[in-house]
mmCIF file of C-alpha atoms in Angstrom:
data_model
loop_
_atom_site.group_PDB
_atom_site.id
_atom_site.type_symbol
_atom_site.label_atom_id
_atom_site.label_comp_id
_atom_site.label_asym_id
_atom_site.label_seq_id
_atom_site.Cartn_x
_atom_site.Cartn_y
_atom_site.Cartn_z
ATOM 1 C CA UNK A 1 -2.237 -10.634 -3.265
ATOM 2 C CA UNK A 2 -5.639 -9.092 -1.404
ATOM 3 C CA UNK A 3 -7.208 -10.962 1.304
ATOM 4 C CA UNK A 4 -10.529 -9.333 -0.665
ATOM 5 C CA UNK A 5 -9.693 -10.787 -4.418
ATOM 6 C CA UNK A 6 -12.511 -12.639 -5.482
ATOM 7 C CA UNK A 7 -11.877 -16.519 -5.246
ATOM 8 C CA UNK A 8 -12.185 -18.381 -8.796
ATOM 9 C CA UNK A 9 -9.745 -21.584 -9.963
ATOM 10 C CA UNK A 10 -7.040 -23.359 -7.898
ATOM 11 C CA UNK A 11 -9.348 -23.563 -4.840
ATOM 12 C CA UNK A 12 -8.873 -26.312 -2.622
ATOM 13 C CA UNK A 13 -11.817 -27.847 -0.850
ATOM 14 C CA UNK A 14 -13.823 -26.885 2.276
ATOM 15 C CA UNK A 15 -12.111 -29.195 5.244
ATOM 16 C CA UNK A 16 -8.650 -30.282 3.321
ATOM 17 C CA UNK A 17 -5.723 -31.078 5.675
ATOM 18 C CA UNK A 18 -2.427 -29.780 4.466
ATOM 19 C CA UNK A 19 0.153 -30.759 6.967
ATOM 20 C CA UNK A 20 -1.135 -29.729 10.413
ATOM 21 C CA UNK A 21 -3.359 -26.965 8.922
ATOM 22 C CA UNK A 22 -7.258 -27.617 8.013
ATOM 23 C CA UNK A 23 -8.707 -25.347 5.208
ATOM 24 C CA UNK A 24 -11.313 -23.327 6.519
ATOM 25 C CA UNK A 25 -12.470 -20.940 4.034
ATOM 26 C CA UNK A 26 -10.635 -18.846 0.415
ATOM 27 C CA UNK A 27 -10.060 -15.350 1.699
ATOM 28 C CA UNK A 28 -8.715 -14.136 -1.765
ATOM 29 C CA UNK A 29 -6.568 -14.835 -4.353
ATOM 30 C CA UNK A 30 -3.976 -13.549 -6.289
ATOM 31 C CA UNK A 31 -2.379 -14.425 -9.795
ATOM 32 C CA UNK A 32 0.062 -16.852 -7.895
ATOM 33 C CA UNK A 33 -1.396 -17.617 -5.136
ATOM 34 C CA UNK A 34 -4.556 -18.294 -2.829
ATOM 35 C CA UNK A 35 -5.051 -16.925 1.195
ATOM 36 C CA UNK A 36 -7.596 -19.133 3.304
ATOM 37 C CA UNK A 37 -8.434 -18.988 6.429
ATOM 38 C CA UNK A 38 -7.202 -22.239 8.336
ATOM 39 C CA UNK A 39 -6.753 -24.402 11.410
ATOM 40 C CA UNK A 40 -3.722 -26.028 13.115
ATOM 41 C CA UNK A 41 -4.204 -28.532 15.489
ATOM 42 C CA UNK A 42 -3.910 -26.350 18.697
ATOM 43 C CA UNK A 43 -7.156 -24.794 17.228
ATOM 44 C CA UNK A 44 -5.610 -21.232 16.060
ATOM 45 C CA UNK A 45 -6.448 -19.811 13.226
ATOM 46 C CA UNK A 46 -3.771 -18.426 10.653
ATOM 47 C CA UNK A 47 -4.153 -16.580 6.823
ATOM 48 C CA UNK A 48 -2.595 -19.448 4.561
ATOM 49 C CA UNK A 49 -1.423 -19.173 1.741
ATOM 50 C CA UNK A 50 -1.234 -21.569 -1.022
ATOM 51 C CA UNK A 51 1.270 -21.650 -3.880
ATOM 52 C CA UNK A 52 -0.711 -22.356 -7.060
ATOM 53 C CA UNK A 53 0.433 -25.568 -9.256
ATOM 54 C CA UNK A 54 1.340 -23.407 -12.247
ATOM 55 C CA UNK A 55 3.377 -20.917 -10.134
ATOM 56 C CA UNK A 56 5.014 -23.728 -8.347
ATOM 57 C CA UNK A 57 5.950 -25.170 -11.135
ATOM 58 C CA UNK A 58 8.106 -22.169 -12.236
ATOM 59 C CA UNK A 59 11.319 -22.329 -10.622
ATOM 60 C CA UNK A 60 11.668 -18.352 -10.104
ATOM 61 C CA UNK A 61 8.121 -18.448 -8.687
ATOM 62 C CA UNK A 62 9.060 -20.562 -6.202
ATOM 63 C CA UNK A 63 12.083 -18.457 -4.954
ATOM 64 C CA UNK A 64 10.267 -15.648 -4.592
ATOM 65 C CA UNK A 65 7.591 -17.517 -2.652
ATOM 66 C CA UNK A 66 10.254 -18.892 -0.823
ATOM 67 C CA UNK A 67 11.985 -15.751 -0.068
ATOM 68 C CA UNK A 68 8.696 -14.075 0.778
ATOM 69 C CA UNK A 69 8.900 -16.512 4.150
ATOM 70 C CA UNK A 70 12.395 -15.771 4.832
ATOM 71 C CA UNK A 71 12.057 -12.044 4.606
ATOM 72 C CA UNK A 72 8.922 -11.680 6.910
ATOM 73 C CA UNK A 73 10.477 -14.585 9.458
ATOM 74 C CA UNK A 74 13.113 -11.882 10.308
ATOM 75 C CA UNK A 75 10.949 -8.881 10.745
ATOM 76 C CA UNK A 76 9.474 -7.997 14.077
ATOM 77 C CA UNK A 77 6.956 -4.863 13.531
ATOM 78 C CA UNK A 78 3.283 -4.003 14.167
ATOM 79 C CA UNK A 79 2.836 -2.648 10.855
ATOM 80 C CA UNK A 80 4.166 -6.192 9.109
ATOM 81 C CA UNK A 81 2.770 -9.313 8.782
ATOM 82 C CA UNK A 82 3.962 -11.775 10.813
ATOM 83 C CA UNK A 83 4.649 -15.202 9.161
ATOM 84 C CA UNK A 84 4.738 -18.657 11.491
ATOM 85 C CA UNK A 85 5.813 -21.259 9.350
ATOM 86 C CA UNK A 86 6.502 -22.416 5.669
ATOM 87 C CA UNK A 87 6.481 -25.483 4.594
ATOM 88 C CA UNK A 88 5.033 -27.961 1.337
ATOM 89 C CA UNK A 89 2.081 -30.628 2.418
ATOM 90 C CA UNK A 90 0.845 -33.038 -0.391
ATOM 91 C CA UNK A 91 2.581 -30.944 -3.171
ATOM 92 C CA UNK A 92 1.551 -27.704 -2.020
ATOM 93 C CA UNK A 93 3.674 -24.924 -0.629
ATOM 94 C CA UNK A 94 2.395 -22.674 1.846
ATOM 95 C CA UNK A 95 3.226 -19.855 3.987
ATOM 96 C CA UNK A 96 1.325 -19.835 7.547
ATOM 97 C CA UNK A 97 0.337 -16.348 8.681
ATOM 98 C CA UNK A 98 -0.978 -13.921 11.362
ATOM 99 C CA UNK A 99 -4.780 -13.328 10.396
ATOM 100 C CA UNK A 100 -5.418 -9.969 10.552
ATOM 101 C CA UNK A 101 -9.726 -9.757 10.899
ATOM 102 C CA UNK A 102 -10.921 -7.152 8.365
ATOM 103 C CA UNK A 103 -9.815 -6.049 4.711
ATOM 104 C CA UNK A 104 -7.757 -4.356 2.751
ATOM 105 C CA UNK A 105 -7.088 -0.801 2.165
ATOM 106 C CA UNK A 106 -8.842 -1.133 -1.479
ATOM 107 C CA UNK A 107 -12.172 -3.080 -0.175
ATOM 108 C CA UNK A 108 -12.590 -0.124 2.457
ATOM 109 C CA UNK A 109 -11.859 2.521 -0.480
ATOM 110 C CA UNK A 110 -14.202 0.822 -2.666
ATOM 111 C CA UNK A 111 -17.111 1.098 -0.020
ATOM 112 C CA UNK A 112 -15.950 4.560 1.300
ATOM 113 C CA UNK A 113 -14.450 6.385 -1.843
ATOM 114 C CA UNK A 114 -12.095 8.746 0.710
ATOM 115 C CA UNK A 115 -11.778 8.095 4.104
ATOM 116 C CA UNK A 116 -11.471 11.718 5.652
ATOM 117 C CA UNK A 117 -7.611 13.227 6.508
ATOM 118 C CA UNK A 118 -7.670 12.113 10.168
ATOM 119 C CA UNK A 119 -7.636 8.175 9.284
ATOM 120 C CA UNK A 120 -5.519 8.678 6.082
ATOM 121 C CA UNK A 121 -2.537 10.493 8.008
ATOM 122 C CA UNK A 122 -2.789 7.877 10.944
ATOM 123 C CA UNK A 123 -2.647 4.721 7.824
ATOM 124 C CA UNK A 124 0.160 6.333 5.818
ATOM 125 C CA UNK A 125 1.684 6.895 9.482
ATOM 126 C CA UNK A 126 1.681 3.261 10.341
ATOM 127 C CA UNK A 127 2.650 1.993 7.158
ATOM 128 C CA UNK A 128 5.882 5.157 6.965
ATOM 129 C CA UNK A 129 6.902 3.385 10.074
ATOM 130 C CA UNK A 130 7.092 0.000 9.328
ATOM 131 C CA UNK A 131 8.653 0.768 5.586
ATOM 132 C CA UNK A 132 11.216 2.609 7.922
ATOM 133 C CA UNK A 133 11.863 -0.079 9.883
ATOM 134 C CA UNK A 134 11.812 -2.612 6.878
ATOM 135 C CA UNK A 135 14.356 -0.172 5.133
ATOM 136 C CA UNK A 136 16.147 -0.540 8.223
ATOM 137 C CA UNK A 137 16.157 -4.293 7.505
ATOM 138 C CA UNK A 138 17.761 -3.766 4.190
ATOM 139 C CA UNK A 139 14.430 -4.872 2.259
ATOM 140 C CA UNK A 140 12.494 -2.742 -0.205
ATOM 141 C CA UNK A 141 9.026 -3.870 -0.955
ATOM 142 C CA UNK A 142 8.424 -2.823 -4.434
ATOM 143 C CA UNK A 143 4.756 -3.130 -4.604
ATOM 144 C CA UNK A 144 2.773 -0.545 -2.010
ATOM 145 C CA UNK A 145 -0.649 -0.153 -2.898
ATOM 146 C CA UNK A 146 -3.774 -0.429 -0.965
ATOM 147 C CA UNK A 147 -4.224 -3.478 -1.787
ATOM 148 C CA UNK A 148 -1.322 -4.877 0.021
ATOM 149 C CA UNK A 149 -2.458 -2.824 3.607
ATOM 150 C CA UNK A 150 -4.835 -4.605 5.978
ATOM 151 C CA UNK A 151 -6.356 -2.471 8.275
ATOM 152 C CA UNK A 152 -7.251 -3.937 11.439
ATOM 153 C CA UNK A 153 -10.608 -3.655 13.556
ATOM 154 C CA UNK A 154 -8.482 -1.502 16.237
ATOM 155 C CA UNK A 155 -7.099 0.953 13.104
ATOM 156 C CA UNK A 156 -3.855 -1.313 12.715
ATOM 157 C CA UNK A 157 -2.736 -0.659 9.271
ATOM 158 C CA UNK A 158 -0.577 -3.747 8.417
ATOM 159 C CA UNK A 159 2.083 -4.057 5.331
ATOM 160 C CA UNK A 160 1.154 -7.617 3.773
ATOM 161 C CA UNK A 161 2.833 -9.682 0.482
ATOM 162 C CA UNK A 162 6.442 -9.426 0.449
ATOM 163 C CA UNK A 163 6.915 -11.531 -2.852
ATOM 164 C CA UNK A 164 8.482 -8.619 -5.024
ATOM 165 C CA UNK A 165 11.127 -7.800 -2.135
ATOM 166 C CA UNK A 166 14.288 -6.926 -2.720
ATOM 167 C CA UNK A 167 16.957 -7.786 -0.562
ATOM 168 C CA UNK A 168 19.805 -5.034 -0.843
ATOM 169 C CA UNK A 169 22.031 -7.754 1.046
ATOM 170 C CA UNK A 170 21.686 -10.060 -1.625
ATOM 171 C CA UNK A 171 20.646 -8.595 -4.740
ATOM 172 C CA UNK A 172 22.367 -11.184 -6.912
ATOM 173 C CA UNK A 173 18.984 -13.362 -5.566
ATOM 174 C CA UNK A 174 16.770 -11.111 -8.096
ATOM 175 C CA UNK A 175 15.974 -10.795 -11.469
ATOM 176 C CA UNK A 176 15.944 -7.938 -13.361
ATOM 177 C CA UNK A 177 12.850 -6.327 -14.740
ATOM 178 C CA UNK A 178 9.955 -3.982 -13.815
ATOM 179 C CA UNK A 179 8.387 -4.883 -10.403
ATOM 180 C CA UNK A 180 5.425 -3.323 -8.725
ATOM 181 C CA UNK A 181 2.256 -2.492 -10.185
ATOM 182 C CA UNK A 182 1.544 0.620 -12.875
ATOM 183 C CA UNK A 183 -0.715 2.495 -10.757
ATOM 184 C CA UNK A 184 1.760 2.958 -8.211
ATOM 185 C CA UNK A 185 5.300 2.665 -9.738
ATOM 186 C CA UNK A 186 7.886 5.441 -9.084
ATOM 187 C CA UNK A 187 9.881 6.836 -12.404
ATOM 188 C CA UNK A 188 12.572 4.820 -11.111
ATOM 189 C CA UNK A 189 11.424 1.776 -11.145
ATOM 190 C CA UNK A 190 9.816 2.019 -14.328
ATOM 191 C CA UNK A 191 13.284 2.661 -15.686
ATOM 192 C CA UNK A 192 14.531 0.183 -13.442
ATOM 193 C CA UNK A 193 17.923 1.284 -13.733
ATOM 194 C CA UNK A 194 19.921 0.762 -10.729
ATOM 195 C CA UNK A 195 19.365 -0.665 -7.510
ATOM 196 C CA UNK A 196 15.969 -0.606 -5.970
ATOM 197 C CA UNK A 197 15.883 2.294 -3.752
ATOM 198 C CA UNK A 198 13.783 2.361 -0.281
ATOM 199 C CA UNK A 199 12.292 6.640 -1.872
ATOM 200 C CA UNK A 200 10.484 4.048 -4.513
ATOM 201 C CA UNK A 201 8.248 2.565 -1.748
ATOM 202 C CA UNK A 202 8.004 6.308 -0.324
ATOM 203 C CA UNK A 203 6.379 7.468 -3.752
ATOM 204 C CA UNK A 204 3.977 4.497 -3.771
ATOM 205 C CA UNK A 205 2.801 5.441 -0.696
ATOM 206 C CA UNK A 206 2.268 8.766 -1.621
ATOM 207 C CA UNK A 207 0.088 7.352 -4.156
ATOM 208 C CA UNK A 208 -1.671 5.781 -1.231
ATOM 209 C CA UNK A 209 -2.390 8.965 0.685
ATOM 210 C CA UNK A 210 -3.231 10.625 -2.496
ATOM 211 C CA UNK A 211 -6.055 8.003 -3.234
ATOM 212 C CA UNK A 212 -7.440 7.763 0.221
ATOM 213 C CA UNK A 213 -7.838 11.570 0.939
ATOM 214 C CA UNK A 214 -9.295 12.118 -2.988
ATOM 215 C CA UNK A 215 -10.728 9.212 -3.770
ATOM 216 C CA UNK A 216 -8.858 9.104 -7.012
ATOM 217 C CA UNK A 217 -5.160 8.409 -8.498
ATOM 218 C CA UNK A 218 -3.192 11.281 -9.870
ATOM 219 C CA UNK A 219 -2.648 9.170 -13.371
ATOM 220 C CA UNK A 220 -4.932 7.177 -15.318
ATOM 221 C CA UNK A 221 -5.155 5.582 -18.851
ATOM 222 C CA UNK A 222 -3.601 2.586 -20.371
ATOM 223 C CA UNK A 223 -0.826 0.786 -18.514
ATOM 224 C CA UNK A 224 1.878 2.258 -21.038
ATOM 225 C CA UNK A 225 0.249 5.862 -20.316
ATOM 226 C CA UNK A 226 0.057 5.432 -16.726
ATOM 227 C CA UNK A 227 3.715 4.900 -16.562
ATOM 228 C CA UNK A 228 4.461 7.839 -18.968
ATOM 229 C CA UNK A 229 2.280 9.752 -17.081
ATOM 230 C CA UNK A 230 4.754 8.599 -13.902
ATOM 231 C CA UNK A 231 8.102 10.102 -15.853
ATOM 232 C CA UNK A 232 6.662 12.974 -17.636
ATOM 233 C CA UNK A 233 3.693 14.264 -15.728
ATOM 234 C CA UNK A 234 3.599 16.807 -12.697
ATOM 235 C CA UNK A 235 0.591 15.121 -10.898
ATOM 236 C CA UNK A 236 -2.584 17.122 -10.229
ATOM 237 C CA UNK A 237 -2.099 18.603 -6.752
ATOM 238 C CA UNK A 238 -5.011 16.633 -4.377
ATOM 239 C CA UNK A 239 -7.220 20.134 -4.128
ATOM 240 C CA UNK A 240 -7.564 20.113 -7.504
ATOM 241 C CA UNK A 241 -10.221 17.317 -6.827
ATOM 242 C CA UNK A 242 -11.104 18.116 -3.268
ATOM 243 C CA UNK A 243 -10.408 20.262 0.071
ATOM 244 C CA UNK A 244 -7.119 19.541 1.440
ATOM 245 C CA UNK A 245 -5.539 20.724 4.401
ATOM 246 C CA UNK A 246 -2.446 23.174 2.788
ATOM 247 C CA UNK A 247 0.248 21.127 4.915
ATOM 248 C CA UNK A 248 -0.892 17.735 4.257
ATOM 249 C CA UNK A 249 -1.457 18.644 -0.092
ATOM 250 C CA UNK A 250 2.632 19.740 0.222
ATOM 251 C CA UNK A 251 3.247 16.309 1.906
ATOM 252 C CA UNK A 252 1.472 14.213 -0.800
ATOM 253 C CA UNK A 253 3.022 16.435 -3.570
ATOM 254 C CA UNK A 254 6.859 16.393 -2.178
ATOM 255 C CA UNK A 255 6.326 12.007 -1.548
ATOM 256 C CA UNK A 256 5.402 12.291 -5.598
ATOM 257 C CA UNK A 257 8.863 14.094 -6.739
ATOM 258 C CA UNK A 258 9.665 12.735 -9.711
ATOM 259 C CA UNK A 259 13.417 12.409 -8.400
ATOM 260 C CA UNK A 260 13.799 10.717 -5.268
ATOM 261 C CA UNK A 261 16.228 13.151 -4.016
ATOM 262 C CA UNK A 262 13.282 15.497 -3.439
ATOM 263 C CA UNK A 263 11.453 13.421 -1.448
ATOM 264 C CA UNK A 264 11.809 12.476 2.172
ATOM 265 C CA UNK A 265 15.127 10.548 3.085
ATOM 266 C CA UNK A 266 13.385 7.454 4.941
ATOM 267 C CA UNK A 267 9.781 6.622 6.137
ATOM 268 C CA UNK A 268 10.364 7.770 9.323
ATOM 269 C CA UNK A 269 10.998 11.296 7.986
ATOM 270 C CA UNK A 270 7.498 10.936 5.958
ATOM 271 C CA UNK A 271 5.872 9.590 9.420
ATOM 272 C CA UNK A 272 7.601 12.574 11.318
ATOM 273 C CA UNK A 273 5.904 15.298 8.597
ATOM 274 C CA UNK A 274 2.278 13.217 8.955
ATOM 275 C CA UNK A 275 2.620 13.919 12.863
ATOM 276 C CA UNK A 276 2.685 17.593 12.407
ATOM 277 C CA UNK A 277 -0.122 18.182 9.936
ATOM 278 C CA UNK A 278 -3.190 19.889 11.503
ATOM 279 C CA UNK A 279 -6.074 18.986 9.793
ATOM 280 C CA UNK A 280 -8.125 22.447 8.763
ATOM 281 C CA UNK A 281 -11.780 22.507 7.983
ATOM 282 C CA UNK A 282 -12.667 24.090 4.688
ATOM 283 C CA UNK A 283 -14.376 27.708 5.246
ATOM 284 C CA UNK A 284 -17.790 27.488 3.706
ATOM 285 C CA UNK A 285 -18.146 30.529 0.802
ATOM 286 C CA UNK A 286 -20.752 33.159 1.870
ATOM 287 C CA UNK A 287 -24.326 32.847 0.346
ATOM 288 C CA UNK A 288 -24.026 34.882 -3.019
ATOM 289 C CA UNK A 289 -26.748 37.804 -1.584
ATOM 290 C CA UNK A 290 -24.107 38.439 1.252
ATOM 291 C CA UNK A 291 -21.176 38.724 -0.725
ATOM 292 C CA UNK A 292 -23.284 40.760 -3.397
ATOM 293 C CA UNK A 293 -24.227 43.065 0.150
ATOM 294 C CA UNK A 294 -20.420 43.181 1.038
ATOM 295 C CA UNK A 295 -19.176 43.929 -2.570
ATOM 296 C CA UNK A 296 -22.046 46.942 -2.352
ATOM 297 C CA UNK A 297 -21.025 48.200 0.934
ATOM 298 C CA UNK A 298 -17.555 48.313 0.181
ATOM 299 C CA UNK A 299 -17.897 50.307 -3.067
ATOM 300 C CA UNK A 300 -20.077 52.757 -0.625
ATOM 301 C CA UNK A 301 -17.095 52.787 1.526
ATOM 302 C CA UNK A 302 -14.637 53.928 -1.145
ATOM 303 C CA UNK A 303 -17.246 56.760 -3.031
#
């Protein structure tokens, strides 16, 4: 679900009252579900989101929506959405949330291509921290990808839909089956063999860091070669496409291990490793007469 998804069918009107919330304006939608901005009746606005009718009328649909509340109504973190209230109003079930003013991850990639390695290390920083502290929780997301990070107008980077997460606690609550999406999927999950594990969300967000300081994935292709490309493949390291400090590249490459033992332990290992990268600028090549002059004067030197 992306706050910047282009609005289409399932809309509901400009001005609707569900419950104590007035529909202000779509903010996006997803294949489930649609975000507007609202009202209550103190006059604060909120991010709510709306169950579609088809999705609602699947019963597993509805758990997971359902769920989705639960799991965010425990969690206390900066880098996580916070929920208020869930509820159904004239048929409709909805989720009331903290609105977070400015996009997603993806919107400001599609406008900016890369973003520089200063403000990628401080996003995947954030977002290390709160998967930390939502491992912590016993919850794995399952689906990091830029389009589920809002960044903030004060460089917040915010974790946002929790409707693929797994609850280690209860994991007789979840279906099996392949959760997440291609682009971003860890070998283990693709196999989905096992039980979730929190180094799946770690390799997604190496994905992440990979996209915003390239401005490209490591795989691409059809879905079924993207995740073949996810078991089989040894990614292109990031300088292959661009200038990347030495320290960060070994970061990105170790968070895309294809097994999770060799990757970091826990986000706030991966958050620990961002804090001690330092950034180096690329050292223009000398003008081809100079090193022509230098290549002369040394073979001088040595006659």
């Amino acid at each position: 679900m992306s706050y910047g998804a282009s609005a289409g069918p399932n809309l509901l009107p400009f001005s609707t009252q569900l419950g104590r919330y007035r529909i202000l304006e779509p903010l996006g939608q997803g294949a489930t579900a649609v975000v507007y901005r609202a009202q209550d009746l103190t006059g604060r606005q909120v991010a709510f989101k709306v169950l579609n009718p088809a999705a609602a009328s699947q019963p597993h649909m509805r758990s997971c929506f359902q769920l989705e509340y639960r799991t965010l109504a425990r969690l206390r973190h900066p880098g996580i959405l916070q929920v208020y209230e869930s509820g159904e109003a004239n048929g409709r079930l909805f989720i009331a949330m903290e609105l977070v003013e400015g996009g997603t991850l993806e919107e400001f990639l599609m406008r900016a291509k890369s973003i520089g390695e200063v403000a990628a290390i401080d996003i995947a920083r954030q977002v290390a921290e709160a998967l930390d502290y939502l491992h912590e929780s016993g919850k794995i997301h399952r689906d990091v990808k830029i389009s589920n990070v809002l960044l903030g107008p004060s460089g917040r980077a915010v974790l946002f839909d929790f409707g693929t997460v797994y609850d280690t606690y209860n994991p007789a609550d979840h279906a099996p089956g392949i959760y997440g999406t291609p682009a971003f999927l860890a070998p283990e999950q693709i196999r989905s063999e096992g039980e979730p594990d929190k180094r799946s969300d770690l390799y997604s967000l190496g994905i992440v860091l990979y996209l915003m300081v390239t401005g490209r994935r490591p795989f691409y292709g059809s879905r079924e070669e993207v995740l073949e490309a996810h078991l089989t493949q040894t990614p292109p390291p990031p300088s292959a496409w661009r200038w990347v400090s030495p320290k960060l590249e070994q970061i990105i490459l170790k968070a895309l291990a294809k097994k999770p033992g060799d990757r970091f332990e826990s986000g706030d290992e991966f958050a620990m490793a961002l804090r001690g990268v330092e950034v180096e600028t690329e050292q223009p090549k000398p003008r081809l007469a100079n090193r022509l002059r230098a290549w002369l004067e040394d073979t001088v030197r040595q006659e």
